[in-house]
PDB file of C-alpha atoms in Angstrom:
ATOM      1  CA  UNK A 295       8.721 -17.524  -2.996  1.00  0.00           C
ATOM      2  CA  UNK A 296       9.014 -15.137  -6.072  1.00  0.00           C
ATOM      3  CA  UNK A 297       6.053 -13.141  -5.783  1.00  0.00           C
ATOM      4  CA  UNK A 298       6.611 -10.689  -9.095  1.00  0.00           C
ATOM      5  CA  UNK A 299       5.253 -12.181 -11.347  1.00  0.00           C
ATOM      6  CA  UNK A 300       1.751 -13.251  -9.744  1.00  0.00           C
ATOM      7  CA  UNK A 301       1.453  -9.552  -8.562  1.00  0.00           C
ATOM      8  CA  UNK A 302       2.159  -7.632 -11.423  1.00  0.00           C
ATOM      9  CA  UNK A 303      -1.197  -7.227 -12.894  1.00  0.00           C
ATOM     10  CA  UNK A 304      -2.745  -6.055  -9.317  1.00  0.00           C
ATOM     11  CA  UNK A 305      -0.577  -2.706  -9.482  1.00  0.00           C
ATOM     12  CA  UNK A 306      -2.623  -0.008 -10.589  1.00  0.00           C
ATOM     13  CA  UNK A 307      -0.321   1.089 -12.798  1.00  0.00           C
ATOM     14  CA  UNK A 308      -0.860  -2.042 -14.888  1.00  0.00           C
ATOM     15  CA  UNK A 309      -4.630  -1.790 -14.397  1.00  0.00           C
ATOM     16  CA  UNK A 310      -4.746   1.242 -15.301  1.00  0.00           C
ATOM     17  CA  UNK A 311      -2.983   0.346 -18.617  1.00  0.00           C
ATOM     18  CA  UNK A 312      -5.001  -2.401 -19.550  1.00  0.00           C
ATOM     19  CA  UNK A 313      -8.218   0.169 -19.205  1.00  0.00           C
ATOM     20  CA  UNK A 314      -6.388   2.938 -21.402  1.00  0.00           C
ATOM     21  CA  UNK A 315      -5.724   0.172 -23.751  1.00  0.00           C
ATOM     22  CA  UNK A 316      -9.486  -1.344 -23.944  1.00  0.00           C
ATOM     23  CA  UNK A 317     -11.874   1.385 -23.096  1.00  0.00           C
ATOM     24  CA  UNK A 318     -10.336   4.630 -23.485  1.00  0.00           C
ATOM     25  CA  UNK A 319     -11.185   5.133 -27.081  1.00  0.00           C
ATOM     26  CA  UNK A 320     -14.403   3.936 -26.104  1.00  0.00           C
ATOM     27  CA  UNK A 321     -15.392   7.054 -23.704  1.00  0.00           C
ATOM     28  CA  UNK A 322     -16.343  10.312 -24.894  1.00  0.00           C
ATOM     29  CA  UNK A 323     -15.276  12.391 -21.429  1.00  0.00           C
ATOM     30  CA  UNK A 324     -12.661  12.922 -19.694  1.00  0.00           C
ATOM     31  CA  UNK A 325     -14.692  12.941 -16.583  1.00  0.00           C
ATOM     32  CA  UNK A 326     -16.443   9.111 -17.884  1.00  0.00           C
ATOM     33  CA  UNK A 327     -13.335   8.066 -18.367  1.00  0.00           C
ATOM     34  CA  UNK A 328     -12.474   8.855 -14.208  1.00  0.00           C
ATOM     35  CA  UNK A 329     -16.083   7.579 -13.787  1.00  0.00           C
ATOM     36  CA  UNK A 330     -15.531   3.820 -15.160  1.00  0.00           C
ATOM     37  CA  UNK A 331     -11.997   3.275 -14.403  1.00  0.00           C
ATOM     38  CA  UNK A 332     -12.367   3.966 -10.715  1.00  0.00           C
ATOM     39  CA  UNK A 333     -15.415   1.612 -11.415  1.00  0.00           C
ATOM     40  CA  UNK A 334     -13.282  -0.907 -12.710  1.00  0.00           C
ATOM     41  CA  UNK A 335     -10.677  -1.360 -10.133  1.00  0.00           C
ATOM     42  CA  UNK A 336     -10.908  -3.952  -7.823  1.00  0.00           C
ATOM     43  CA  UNK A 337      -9.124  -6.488  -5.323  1.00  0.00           C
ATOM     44  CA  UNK A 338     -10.738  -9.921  -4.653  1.00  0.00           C
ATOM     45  CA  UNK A 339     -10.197 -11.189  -1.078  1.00  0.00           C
ATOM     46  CA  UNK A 340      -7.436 -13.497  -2.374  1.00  0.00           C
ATOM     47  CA  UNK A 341      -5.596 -10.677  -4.126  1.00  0.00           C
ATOM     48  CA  UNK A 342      -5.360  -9.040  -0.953  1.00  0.00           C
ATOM     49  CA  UNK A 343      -4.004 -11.487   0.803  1.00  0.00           C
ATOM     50  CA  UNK A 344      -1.199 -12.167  -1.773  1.00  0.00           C
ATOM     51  CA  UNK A 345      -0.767  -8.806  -1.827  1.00  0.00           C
ATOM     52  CA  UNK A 346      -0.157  -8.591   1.824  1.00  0.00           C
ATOM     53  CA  UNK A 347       2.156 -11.714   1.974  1.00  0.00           C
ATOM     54  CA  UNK A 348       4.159 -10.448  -1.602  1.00  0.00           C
ATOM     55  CA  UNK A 349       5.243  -7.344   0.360  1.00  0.00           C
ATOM     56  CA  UNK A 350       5.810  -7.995   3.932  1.00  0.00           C
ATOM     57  CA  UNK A 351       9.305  -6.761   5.188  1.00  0.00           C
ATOM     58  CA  UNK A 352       7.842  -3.321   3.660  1.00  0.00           C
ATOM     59  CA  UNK A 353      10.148  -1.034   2.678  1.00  0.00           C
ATOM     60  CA  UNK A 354      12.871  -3.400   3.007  1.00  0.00           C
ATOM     61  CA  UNK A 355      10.946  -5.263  -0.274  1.00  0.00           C
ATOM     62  CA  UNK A 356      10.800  -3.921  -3.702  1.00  0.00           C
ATOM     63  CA  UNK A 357       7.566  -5.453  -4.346  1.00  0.00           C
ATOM     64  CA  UNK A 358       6.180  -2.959  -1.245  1.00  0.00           C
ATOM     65  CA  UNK A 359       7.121   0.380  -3.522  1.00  0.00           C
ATOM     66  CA  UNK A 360       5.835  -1.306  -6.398  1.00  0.00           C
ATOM     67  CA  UNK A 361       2.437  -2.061  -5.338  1.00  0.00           C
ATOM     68  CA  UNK A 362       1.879   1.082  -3.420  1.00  0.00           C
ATOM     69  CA  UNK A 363       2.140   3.238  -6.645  1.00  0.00           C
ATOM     70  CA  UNK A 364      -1.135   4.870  -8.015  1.00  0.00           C
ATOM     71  CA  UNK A 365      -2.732   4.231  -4.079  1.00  0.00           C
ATOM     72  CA  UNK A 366      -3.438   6.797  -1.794  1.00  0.00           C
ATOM     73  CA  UNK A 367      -1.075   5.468   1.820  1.00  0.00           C
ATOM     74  CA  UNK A 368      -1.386   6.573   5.342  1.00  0.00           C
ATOM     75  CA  UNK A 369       1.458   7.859   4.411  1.00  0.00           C
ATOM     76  CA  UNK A 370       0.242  10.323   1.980  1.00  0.00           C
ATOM     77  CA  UNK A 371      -3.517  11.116   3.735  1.00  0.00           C
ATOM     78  CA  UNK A 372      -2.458  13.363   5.922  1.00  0.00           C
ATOM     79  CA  UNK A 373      -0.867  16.234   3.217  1.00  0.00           C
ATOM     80  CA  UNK A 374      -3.681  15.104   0.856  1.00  0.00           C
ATOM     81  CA  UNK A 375      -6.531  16.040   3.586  1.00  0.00           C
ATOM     82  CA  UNK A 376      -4.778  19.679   3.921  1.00  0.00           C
ATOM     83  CA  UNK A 377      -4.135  19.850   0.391  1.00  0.00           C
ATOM     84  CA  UNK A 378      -0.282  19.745   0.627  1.00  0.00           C
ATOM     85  CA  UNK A 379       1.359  20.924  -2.888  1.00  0.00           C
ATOM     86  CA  UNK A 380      -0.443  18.806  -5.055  1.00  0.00           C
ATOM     87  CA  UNK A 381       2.002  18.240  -7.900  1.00  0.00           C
ATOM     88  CA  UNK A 382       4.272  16.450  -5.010  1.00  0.00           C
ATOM     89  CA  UNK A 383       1.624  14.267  -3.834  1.00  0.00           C
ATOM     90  CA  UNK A 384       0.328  13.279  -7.102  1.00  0.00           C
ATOM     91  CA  UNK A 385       4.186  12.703  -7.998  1.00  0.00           C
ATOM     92  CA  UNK A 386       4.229  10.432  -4.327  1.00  0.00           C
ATOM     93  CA  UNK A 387       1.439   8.815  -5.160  1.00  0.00           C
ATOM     94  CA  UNK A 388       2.027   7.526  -8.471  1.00  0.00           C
ATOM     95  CA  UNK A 389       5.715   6.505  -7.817  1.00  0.00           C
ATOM     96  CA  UNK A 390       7.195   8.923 -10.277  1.00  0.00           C
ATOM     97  CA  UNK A 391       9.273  10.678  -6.738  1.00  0.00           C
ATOM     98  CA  UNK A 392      11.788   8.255  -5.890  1.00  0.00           C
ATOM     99  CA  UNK A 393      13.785   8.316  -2.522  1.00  0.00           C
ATOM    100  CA  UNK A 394      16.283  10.589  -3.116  1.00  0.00           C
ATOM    101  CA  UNK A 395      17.992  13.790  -1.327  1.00  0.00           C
ATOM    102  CA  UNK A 396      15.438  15.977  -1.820  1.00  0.00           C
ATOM    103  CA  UNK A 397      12.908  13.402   0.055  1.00  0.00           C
ATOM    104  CA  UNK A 398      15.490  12.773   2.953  1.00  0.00           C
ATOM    105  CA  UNK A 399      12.234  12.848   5.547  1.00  0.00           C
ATOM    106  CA  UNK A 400      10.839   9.926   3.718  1.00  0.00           C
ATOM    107  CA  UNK A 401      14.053   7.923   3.846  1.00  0.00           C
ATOM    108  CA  UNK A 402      14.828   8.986   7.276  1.00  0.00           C
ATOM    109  CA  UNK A 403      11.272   7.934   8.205  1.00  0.00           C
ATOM    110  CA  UNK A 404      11.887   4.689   6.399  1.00  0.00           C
ATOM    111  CA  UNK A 405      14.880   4.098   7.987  1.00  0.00           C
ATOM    112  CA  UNK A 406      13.481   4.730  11.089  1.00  0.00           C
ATOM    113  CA  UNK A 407      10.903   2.410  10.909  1.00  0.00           C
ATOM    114  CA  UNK A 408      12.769  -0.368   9.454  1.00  0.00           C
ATOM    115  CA  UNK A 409      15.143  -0.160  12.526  1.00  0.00           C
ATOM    116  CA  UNK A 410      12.348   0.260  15.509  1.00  0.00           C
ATOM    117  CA  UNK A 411       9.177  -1.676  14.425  1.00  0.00           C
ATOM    118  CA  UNK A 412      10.122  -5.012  15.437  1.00  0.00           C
ATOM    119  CA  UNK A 413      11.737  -3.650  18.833  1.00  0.00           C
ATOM    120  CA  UNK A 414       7.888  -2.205  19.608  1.00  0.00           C
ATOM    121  CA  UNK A 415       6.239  -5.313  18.162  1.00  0.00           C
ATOM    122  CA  UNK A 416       8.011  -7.961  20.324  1.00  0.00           C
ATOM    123  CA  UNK A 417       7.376  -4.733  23.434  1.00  0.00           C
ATOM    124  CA  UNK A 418       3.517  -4.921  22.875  1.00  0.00           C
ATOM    125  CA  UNK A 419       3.755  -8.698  22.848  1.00  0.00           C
ATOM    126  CA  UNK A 420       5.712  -8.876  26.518  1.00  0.00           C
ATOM    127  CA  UNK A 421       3.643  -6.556  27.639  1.00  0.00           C
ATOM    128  CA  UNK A 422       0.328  -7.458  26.286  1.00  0.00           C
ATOM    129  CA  UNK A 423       0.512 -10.870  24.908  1.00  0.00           C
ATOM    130  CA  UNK A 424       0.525 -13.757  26.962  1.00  0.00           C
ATOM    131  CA  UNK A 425      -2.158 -11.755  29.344  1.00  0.00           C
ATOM    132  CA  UNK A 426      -5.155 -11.146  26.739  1.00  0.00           C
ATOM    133  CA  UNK A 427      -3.898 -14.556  24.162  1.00  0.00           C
ATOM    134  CA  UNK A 428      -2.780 -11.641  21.474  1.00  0.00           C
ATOM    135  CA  UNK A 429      -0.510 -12.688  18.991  1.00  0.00           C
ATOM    136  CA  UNK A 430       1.364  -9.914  16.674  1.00  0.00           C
ATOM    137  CA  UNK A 431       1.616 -11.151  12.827  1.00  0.00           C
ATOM    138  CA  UNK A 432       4.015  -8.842  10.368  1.00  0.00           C
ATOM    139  CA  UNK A 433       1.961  -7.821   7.453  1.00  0.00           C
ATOM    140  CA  UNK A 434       3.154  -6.186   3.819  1.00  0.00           C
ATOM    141  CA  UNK A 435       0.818  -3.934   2.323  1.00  0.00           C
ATOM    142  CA  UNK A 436      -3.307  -4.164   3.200  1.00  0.00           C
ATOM    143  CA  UNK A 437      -5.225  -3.180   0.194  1.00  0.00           C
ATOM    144  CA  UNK A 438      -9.190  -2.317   1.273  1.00  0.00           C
ATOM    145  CA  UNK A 439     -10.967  -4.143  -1.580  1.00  0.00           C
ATOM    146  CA  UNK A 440     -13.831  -1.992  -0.790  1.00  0.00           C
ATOM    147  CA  UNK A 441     -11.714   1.245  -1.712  1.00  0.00           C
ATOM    148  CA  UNK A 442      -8.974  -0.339  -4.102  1.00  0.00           C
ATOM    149  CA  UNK A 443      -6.986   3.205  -4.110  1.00  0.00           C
ATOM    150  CA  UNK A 444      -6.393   3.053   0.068  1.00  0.00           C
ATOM    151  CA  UNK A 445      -4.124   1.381   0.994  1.00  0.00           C
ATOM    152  CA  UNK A 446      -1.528   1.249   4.677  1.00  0.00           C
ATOM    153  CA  UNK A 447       1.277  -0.886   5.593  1.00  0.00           C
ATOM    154  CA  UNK A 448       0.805  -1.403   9.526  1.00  0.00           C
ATOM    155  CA  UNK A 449       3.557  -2.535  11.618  1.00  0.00           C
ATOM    156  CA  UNK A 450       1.401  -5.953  12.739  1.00  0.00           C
ATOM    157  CA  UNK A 451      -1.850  -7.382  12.931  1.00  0.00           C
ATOM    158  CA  UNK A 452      -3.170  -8.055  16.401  1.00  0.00           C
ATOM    159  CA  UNK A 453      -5.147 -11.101  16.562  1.00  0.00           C
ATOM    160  CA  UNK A 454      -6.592 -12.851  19.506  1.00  0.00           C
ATOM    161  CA  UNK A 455      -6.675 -16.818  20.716  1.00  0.00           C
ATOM    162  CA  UNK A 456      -9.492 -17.846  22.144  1.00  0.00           C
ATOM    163  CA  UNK A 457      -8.765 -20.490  24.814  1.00  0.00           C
TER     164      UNK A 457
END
């Protein structure tokens, strides 16, 4: 299924478009401005889920880099907690820094995981599965509708069967 199209107004980029468009000459501040946008963002349950199922295979999808512009990743967290060069992150985080050679860690890192995270997932589940009823699903992109900037791609969701 084609998902482009039904995501494309859930990036923040386009959300954050449509507010410029409607309210910005409608706040005095730059700081109101901040204020009501974040205010204004938000992810029903449903968009979430489409949002997950639009961009599983990751970084292998294009949908995955397009929806993960404007949020702050797991990927990101760690240089924005220690205040890592800020232009760069802000650049990472709203997709304006492509993959290219001066971000070979990214791609390697990419690379890497697009190689071993099915090798561990289908590990965990001959190790772990069949003996607690856990299955392992592949997931895209989880937005937290609660905080609609966070955002993580993890490797699978562990559910459990009850018998």
């Amino acid at each position: 299924m084609d998902y482009s199209e039904a995501i494309q107004d859930l990036t923040i980029p386009t959300k954050a478009k449509y507010f410029k468009d409607k309210y910005v000459c409608l706040i005095d501040n730059e700081e109101d401005i901040v204020d009501k946008f974040m205010a204004s963002l938000s992810f029903s349950s449903d968009d979430v889920k489409l949002i997950s199922r639009a961009t599983q295979g990751q970084s292998s999808n294009n949908l995955w880099f397009t929806m993960r512009k404007g949020l702050i990743t797991a990927s990101n967290f760690q240089a924005i907690m220690n205040n890592e060069d800020p232009d760069h992150i802000c650049s990472r985080i709203i997709g304006s820094e492509s993959l290219s050679v001066k971000n070979k860690f990214q791609e390697l890192a990419l690379d890497w995981g697009r190689r071993k995270e099915s090798k561990a997932r289908n590990l965990y589940q001959t190790a772990h599965g069949l003996k607690r009823n856990k299955c392992i699903t592949e997931t895209g992109l989880v937005v937290n509708p609660k905080y609609p900037c966070i955002g993580c791609s993890p490797d699978g969701v562990i559910t459990c069967k009850m018998p």
